[in-house]
Tab-separated table of C-alpha atoms and ligand atoms in Angstrom:
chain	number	residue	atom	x	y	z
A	1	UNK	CA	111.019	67.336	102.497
A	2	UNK	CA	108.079	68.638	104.410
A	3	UNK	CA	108.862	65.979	107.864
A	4	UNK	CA	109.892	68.127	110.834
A	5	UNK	CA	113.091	69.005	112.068
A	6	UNK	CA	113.904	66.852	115.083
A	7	UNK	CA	114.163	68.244	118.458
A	8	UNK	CA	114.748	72.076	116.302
A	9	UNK	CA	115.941	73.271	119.747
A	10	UNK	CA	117.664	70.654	121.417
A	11	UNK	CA	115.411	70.984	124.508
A	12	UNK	CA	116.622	74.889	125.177
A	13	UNK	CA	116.118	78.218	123.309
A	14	UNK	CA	116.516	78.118	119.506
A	15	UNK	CA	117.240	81.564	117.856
A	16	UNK	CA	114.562	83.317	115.431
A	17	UNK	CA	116.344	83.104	113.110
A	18	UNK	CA	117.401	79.531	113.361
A	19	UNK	CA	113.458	78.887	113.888
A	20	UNK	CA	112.758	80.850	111.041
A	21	UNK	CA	115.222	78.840	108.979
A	22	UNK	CA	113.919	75.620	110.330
A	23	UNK	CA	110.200	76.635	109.532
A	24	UNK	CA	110.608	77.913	106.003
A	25	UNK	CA	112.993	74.779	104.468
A	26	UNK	CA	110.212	72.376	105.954
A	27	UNK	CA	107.286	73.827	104.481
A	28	UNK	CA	106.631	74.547	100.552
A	29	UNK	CA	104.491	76.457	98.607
A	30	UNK	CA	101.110	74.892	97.750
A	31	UNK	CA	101.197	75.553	94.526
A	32	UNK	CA	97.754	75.248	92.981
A	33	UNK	CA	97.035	77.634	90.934
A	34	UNK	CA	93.829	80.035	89.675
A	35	UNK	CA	93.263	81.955	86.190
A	36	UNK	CA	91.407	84.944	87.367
A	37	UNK	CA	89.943	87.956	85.626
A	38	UNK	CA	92.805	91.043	86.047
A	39	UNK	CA	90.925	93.279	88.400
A	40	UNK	CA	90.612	90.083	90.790
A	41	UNK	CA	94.234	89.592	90.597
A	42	UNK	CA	94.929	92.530	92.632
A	43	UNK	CA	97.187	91.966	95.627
A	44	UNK	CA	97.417	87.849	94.167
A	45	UNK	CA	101.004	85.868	93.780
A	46	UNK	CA	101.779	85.819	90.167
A	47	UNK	CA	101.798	82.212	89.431
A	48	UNK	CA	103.433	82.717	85.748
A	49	UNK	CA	106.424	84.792	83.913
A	50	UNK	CA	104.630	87.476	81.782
A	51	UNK	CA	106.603	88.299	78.658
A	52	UNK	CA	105.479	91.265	76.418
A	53	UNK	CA	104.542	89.928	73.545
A	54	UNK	CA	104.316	93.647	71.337
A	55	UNK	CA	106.369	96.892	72.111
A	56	UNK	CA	105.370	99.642	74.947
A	57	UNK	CA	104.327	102.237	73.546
A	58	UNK	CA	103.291	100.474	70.355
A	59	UNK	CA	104.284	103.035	68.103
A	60	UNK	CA	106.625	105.974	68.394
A	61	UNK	CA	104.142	109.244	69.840
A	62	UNK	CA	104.232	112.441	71.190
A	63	UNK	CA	104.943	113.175	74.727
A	64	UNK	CA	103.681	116.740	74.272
A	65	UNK	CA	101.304	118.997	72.591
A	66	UNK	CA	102.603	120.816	69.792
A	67	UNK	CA	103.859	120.506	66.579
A	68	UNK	CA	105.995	117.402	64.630
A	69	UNK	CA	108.874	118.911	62.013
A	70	UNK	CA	111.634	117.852	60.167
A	71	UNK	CA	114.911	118.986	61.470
A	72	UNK	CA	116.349	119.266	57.908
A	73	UNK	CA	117.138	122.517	57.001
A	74	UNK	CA	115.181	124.333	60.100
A	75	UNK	CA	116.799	127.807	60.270
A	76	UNK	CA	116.042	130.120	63.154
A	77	UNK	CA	113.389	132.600	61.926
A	78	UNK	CA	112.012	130.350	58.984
A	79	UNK	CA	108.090	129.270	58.672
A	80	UNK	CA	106.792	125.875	58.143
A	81	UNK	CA	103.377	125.236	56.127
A	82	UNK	CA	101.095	123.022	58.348
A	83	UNK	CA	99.788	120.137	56.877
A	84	UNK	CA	97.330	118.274	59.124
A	85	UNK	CA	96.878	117.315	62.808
A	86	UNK	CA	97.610	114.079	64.837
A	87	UNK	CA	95.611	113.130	67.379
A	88	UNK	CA	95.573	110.460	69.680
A	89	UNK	CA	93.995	107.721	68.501
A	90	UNK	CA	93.565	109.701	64.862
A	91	UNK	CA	96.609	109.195	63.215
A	92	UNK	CA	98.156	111.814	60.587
A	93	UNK	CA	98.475	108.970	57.641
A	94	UNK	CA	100.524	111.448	55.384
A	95	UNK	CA	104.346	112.030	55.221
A	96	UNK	CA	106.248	115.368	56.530
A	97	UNK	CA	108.443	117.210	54.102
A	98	UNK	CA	111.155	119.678	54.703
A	99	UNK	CA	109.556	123.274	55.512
A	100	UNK	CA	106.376	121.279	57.050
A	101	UNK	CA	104.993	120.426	60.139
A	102	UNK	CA	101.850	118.187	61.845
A	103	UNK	CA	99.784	119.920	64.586
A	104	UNK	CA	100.354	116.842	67.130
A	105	UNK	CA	98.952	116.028	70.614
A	106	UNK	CA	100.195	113.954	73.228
A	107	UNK	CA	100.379	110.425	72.456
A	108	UNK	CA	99.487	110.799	69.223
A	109	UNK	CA	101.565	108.835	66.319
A	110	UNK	CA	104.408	111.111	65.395
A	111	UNK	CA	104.262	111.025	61.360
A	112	UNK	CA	106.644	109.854	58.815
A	113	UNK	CA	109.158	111.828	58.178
A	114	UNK	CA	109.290	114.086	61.529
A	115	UNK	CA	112.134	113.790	63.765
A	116	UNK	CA	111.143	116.160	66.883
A	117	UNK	CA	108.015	118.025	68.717
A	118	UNK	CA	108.034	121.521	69.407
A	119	UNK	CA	106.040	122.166	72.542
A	120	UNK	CA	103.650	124.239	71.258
A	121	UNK	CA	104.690	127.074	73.484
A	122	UNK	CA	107.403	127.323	71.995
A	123	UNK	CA	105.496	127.990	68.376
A	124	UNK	CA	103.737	130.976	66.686
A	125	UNK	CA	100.856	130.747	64.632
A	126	UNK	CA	99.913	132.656	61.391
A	127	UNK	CA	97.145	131.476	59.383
A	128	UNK	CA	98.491	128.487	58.623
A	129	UNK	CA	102.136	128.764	58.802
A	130	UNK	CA	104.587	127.972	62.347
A	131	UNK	CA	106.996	130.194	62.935
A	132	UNK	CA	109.185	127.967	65.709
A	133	UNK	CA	110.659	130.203	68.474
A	134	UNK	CA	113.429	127.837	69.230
A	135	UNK	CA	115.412	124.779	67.001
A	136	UNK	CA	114.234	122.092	69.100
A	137	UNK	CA	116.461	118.862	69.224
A	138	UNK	CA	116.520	115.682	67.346
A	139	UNK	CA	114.089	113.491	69.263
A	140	UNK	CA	113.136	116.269	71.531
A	141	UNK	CA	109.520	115.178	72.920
A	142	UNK	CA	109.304	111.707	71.251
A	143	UNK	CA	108.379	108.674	72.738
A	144	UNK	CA	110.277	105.699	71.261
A	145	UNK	CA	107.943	102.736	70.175
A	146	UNK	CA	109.263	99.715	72.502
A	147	UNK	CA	110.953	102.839	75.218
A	148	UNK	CA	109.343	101.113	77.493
A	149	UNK	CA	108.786	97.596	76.944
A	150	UNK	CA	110.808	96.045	73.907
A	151	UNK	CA	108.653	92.886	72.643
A	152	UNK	CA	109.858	89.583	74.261
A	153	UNK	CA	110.811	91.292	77.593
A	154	UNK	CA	109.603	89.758	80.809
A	155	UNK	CA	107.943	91.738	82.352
A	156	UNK	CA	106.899	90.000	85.737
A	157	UNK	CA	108.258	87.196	87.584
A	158	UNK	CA	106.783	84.279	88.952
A	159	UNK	CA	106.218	85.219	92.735
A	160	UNK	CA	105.553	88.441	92.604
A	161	UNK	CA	102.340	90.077	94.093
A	162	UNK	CA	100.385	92.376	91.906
A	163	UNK	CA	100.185	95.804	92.767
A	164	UNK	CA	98.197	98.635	90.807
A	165	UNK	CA	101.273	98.989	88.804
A	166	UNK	CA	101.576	95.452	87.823
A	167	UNK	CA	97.640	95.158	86.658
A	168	UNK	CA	98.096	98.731	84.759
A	169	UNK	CA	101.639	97.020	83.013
A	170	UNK	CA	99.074	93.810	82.692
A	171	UNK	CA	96.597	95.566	81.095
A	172	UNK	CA	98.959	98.013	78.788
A	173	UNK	CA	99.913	94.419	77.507
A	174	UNK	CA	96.203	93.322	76.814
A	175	UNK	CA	95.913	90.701	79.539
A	176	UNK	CA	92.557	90.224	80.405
A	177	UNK	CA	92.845	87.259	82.869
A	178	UNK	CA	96.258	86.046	84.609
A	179	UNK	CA	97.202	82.929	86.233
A	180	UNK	CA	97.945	83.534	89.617
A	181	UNK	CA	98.610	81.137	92.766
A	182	UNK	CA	95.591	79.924	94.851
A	183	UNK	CA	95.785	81.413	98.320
A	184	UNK	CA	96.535	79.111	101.295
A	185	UNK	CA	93.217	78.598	103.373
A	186	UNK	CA	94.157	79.725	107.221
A	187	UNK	CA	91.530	78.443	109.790
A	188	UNK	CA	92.374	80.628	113.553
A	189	UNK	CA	90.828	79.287	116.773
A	190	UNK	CA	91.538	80.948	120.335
A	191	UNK	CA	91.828	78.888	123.712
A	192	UNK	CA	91.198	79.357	127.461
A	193	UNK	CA	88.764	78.894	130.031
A	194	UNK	CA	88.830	82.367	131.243
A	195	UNK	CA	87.917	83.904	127.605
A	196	UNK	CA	84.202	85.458	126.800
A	197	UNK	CA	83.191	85.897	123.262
A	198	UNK	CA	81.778	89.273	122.192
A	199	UNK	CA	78.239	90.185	123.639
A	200	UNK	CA	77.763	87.811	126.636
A	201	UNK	CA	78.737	89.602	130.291
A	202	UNK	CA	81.960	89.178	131.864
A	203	UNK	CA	82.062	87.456	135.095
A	204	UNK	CA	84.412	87.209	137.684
A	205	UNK	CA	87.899	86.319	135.941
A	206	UNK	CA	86.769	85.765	132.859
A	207	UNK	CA	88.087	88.392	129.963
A	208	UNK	CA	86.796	89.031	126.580
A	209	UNK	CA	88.688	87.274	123.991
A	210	UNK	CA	90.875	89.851	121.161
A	211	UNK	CA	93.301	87.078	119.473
A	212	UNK	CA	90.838	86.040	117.404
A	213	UNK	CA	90.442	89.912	116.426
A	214	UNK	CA	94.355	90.235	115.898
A	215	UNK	CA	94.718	87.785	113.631
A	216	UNK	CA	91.828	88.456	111.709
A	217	UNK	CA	93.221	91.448	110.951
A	218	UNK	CA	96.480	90.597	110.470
A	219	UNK	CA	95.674	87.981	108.044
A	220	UNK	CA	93.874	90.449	106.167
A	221	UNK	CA	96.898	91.973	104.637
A	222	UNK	CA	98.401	88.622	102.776
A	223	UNK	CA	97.021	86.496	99.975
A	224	UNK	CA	95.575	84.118	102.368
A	225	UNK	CA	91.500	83.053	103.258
A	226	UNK	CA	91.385	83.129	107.148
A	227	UNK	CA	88.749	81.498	108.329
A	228	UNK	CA	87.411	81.985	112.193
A	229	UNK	CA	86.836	78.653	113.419
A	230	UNK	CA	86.158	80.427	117.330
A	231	UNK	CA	86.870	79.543	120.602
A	232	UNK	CA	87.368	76.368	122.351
A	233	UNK	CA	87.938	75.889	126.492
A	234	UNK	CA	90.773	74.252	128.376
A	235	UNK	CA	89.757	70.236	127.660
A	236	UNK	CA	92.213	68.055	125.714
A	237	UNK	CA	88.659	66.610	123.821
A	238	UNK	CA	87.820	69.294	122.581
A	239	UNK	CA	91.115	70.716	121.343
A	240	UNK	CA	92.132	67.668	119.589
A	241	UNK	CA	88.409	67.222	118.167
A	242	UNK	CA	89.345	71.428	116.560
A	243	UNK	CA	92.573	70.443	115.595
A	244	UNK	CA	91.465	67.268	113.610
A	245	UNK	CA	88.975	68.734	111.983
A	246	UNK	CA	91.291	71.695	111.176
A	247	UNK	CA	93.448	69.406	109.499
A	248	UNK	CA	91.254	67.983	107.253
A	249	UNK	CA	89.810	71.191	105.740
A	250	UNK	CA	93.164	73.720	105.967
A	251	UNK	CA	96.516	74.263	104.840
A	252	UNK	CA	97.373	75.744	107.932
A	253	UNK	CA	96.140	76.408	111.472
A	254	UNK	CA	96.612	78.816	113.697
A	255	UNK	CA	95.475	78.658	117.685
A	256	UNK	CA	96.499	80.891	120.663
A	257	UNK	CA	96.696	80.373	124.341
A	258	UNK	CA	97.493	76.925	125.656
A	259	UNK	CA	101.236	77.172	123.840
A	260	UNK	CA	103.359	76.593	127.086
A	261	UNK	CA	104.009	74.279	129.783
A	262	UNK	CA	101.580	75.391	132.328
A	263	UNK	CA	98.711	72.680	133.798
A	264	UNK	CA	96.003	74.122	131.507
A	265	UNK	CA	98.186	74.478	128.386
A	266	UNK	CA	96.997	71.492	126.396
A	267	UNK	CA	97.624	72.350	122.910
A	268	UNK	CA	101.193	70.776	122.957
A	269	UNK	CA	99.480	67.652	124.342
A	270	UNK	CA	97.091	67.385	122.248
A	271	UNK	CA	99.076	68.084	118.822
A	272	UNK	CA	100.879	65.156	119.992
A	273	UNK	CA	97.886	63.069	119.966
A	274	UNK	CA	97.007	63.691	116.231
A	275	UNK	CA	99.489	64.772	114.762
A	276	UNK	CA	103.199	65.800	114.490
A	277	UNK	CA	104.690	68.799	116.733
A	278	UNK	CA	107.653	70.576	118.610
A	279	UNK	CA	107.549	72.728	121.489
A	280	UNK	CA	110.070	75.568	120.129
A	281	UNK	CA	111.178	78.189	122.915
A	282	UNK	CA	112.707	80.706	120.447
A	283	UNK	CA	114.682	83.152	121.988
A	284	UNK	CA	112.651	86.439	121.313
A	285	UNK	CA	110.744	88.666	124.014
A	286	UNK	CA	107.737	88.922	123.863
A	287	UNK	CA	106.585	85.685	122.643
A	288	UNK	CA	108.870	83.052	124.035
A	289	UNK	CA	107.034	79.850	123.344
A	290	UNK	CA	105.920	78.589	120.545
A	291	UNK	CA	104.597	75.043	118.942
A	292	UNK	CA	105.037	73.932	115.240
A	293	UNK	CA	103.543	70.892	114.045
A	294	UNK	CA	101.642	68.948	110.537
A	295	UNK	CA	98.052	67.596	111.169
A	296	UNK	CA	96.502	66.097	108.061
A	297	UNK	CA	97.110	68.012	105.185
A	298	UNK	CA	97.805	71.549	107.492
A	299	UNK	CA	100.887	73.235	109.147
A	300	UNK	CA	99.844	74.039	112.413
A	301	UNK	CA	101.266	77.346	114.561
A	302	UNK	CA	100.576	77.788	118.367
A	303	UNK	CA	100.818	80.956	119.064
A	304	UNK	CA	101.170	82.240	122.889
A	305	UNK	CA	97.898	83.813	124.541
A	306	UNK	CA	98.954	86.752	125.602
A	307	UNK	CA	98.045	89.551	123.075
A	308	UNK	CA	101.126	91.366	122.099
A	309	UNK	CA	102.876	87.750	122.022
A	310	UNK	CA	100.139	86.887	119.162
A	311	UNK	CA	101.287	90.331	116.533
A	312	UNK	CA	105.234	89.347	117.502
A	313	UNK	CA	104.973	85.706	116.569
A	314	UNK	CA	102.914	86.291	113.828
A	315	UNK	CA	104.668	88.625	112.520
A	316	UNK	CA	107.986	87.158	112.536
A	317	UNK	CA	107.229	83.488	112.221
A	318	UNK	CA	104.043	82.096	111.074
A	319	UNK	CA	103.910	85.674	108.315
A	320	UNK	CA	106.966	84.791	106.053
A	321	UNK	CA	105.887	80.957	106.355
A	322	UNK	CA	102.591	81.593	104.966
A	323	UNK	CA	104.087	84.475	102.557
A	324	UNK	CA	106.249	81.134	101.120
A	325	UNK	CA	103.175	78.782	101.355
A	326	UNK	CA	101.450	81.153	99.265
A	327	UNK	CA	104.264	81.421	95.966
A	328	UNK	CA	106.011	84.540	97.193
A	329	UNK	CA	109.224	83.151	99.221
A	330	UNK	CA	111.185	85.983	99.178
A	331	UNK	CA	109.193	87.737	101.960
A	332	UNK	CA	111.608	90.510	104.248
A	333	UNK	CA	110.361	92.560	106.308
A	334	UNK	CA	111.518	96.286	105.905
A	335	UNK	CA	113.894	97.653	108.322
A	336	UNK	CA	115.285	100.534	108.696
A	337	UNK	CA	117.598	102.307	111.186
A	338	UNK	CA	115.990	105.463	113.674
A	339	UNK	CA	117.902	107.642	116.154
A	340	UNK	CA	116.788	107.208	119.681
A	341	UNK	CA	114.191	109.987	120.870
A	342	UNK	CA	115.199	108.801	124.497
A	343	UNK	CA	117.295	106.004	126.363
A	344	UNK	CA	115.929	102.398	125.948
A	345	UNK	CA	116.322	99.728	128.684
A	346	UNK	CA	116.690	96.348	128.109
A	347	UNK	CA	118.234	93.602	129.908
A	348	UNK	CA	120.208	91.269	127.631
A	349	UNK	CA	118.914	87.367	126.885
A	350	UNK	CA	116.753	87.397	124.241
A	351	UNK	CA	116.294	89.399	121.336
A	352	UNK	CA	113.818	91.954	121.614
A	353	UNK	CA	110.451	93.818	119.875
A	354	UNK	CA	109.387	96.687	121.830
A	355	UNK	CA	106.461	98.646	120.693
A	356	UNK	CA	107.883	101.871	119.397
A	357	UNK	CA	106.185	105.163	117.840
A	358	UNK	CA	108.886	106.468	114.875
A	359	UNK	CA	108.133	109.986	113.957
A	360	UNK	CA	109.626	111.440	110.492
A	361	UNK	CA	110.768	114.983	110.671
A	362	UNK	CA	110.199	117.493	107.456
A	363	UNK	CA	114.228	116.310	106.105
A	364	UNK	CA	113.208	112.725	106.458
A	365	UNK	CA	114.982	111.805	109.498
A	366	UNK	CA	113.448	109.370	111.594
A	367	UNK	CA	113.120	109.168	115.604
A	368	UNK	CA	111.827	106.676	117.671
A	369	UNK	CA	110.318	106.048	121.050
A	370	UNK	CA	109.806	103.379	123.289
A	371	UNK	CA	106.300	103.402	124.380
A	372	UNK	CA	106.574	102.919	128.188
A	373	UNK	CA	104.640	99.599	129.604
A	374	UNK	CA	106.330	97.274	127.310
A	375	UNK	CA	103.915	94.130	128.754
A	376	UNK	CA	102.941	91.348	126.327
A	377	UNK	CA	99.297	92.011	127.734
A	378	UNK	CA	99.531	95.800	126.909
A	379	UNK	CA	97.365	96.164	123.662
A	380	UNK	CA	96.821	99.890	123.922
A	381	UNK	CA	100.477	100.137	123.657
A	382	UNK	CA	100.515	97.972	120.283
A	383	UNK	CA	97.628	99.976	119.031
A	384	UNK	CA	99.970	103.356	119.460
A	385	UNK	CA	102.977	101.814	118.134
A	386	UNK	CA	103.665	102.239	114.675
A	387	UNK	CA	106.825	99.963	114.366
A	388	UNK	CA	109.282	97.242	116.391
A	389	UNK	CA	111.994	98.719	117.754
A	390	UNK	CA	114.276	95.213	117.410
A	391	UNK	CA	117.262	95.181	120.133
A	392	UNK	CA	119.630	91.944	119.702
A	393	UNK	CA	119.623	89.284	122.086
A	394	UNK	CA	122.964	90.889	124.053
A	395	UNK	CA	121.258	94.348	124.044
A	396	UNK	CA	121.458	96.083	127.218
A	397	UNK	CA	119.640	98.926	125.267
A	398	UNK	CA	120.566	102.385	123.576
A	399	UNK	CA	121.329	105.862	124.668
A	400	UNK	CA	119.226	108.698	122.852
A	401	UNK	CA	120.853	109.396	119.690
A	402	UNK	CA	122.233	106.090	118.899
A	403	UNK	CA	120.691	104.413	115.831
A	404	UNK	CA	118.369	101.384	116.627
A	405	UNK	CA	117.236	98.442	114.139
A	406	UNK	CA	113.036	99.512	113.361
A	407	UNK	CA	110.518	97.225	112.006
A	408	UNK	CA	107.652	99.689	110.574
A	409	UNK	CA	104.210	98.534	110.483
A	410	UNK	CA	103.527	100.588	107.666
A	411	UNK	CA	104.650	103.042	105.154
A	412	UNK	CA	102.942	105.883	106.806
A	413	UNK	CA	104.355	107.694	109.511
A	414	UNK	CA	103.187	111.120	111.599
A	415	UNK	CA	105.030	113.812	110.678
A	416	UNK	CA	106.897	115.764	113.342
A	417	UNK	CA	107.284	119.875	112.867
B	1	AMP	P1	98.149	81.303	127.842
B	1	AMP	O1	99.157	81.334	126.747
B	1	AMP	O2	96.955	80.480	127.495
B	1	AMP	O3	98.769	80.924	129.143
B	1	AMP	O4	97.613	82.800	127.983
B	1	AMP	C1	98.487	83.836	128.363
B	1	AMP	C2	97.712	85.088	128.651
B	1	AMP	O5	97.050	85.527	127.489
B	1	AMP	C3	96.630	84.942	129.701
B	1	AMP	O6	96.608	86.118	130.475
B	1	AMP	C4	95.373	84.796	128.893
B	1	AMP	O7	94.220	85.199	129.601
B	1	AMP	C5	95.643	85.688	127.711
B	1	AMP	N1	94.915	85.238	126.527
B	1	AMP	C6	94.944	84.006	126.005
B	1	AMP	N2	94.167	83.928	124.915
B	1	AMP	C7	93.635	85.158	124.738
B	1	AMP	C8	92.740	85.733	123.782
B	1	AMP	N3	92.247	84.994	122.776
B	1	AMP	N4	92.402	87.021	123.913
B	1	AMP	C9	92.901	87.764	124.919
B	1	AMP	N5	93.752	87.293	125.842
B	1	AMP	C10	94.115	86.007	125.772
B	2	MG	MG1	95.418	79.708	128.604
């Protein structure tokens, strides 16, 4: 475990999913792991099984304002005396008797003795005496003690990352501090002689650098700590002086630019000098090349340079490898299937992520569109798109109306009317 595959793609293309494959059963999760305070927890691998250890809702309530009875003997037309009042969190301690009733209130404990809740619309009032407008049913508007959560149930898994839902559910349970995984520290450097950092002027050929921006961002949404560790120029020295030190103080790095086998891409080279790599070409456009490696105590990912080439390999490589380092292994990504809004063009080879904009119409049926300039240097495009529009490798596209694999960056989509 944990040595790299050898020669993962025989010298040629290697599929994603092969590389993906590859990646995942070399690395494992880190494992270390944190007690923090709930609130903290938020959006944190669950690094323990929660079991309830009392019933939800502790104690059989109402789910409605009204009034608790006995069903016994209720007759249509017939009053009931009322005896007291429950109120959440001020129990009614005494016992209901046939021809009686409790004024209750929503998750209040029901009393002894009552069986049902009339809503109290559904009651009259005279002094003190209920007239019931309708025979409600046995159990009508009771909440079961343990209806939700019988004692000894687990609750949560081991792997799972905490939502609102899960710290609300964590908190209903009285846990005030949960054991969660530590998260895997990322440190990101960008390469290339032509690249400016933000704030000095651009001279001739020189660009200003975004990578480091992208996966900033990007890193943003896991349970990871990304740490910038900036920009280094096209010299072996220096590279292998950012990856050693990278390997000593991370559990993974991540650089872009350099990643091929042009003259000035040195980050293959220099892996090689301190540490252990492959050169993978997967088979997946954009993004084509891509280097995988261990230096020190850290995985190491070279991404490509060119922008749209960093949010593809990210996303479907170095994401679910850092989604297992971090306790969570059973990372997918959603994907869903949209009609075509127009033809798509592809020519077959490898499989393909074009930038696509999927629009939701008021029945919920989705459509989605090829932006147009499909470039892996065309970051206005990725900023429009709102989802991969994933064509296999022996695509030769889709006609408008046919259904098409999508890979939505998020949940929330325009609305089309
Ligand atoms: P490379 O992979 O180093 O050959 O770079 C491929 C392309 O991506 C070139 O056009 C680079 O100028 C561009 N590129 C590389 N790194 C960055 C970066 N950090 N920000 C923006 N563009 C980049
Ligand atoms: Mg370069």
């Amino acid at each position: 475990m944990n040595s790299l595959p050898t020669d993962p793609c025989q010298g040629g293309l290697i599929s994603l999913d092969d590389a993906l494959r590859q990646i995942l059963e070399t690395i494992s999760p880190l494992e270390a792991t944190e007690q923090l305070m709930l609130r903290q927890a938020l959006g944190r691998i669950l690094a323990q099984q929660v079991s309830a250890t009392f019933d939800l809702p502790p104690f059989t309530n109402s789910a409605m304002d009204g009034y608790a009875l006995s069903l016994t003997g209720l007759q249509p037309g017939c009053s009931l005396e009322v005896i007291g009042r429950s109120m959440a969190g001020q129990p009614f301690n005494g016992r209901i008797k046939q021809g009686q009733c409790v004024r209750i209130f929503t998750g209040a404990p029901l009393p002894e003795g009552a069986d049902a809740v009339l809503m109290q619309e559904d009651a009259l009032l005279e002094g003190n005496r209920m007239i019931p407008q309708r025979i409600p049913s046995q159990g009508e508007n009771i909440r079961a003690a343990g209806g939700d959560v019988r004692q000894g149930d687990i609750v949560l898994g081991r792997g799972k990352r905490l939502n609102a839902a899960d710290l609300a559910l964590l908190a209903s349970l009285g846990h005030s501090w949960i054991q969660v995984y530590q998260q895997p520290t990322v440190g990101f450097f960008s390469s290339g002689d032509e690249l400016r950092p933000l704030g000095e002027p651009l001279t001739p050929g020189t660009i200003y650098e975004s990578n480091r921006y992208s996966l900033h961002g990007l890193l943003a949404d896991l349970p990871v700590v990304g740490t910038d560790l900036g920009h280094v120029p096209d010299r072996l020295e220096i590279i292998r002086q950012r990856l050693e030190q990278g390997g000593q103080n991370y559990d993974v790095i991540l650089s872009s630019g350099g990643a091929s086998v042009g003259e000035a891409d040195l980050l293959g080279e220099a892996l090689r000098q301190v540490g252990d790599m492959h050169l993978w070409r997967v088979a997946i456009k954009p993004g084509k090349p891509l280097l995988f490696g261990r230096i020190g105590k850290a995985w190491f990912f070279g991404l490509p340079g060119n922008p749209v080439s960093v949010h593809v390999t990210y996303s479907q490589i170095v994401r679910p490898a850092l989604w297992k380092l971090a306790g969570a292994p059973s990372f997918r990504p959603l994907r869903i299937q949209a009609r075509c809004g127009h033809d798509l063009q592809k020519i077959p080879g490898r499989l393909e992520f074009q930038r696509g904009q999927m629009i939701q119409n008021p029945d919920g049926e989705l459509t989605v569109f090829s932006l147009s300039g499909q470039g892996s240097h065309q970051l206005r495009n990725l900023s429009q798109a709102n989802c991969y529009i994933i064509l296999p490798a022996d695509s030769t596209g889709a006609k408008t109306g046919e259904t098409v694999l999508v890979e939505p960056f998020t949940c929330q989509l325009p609305s089309h009317d």
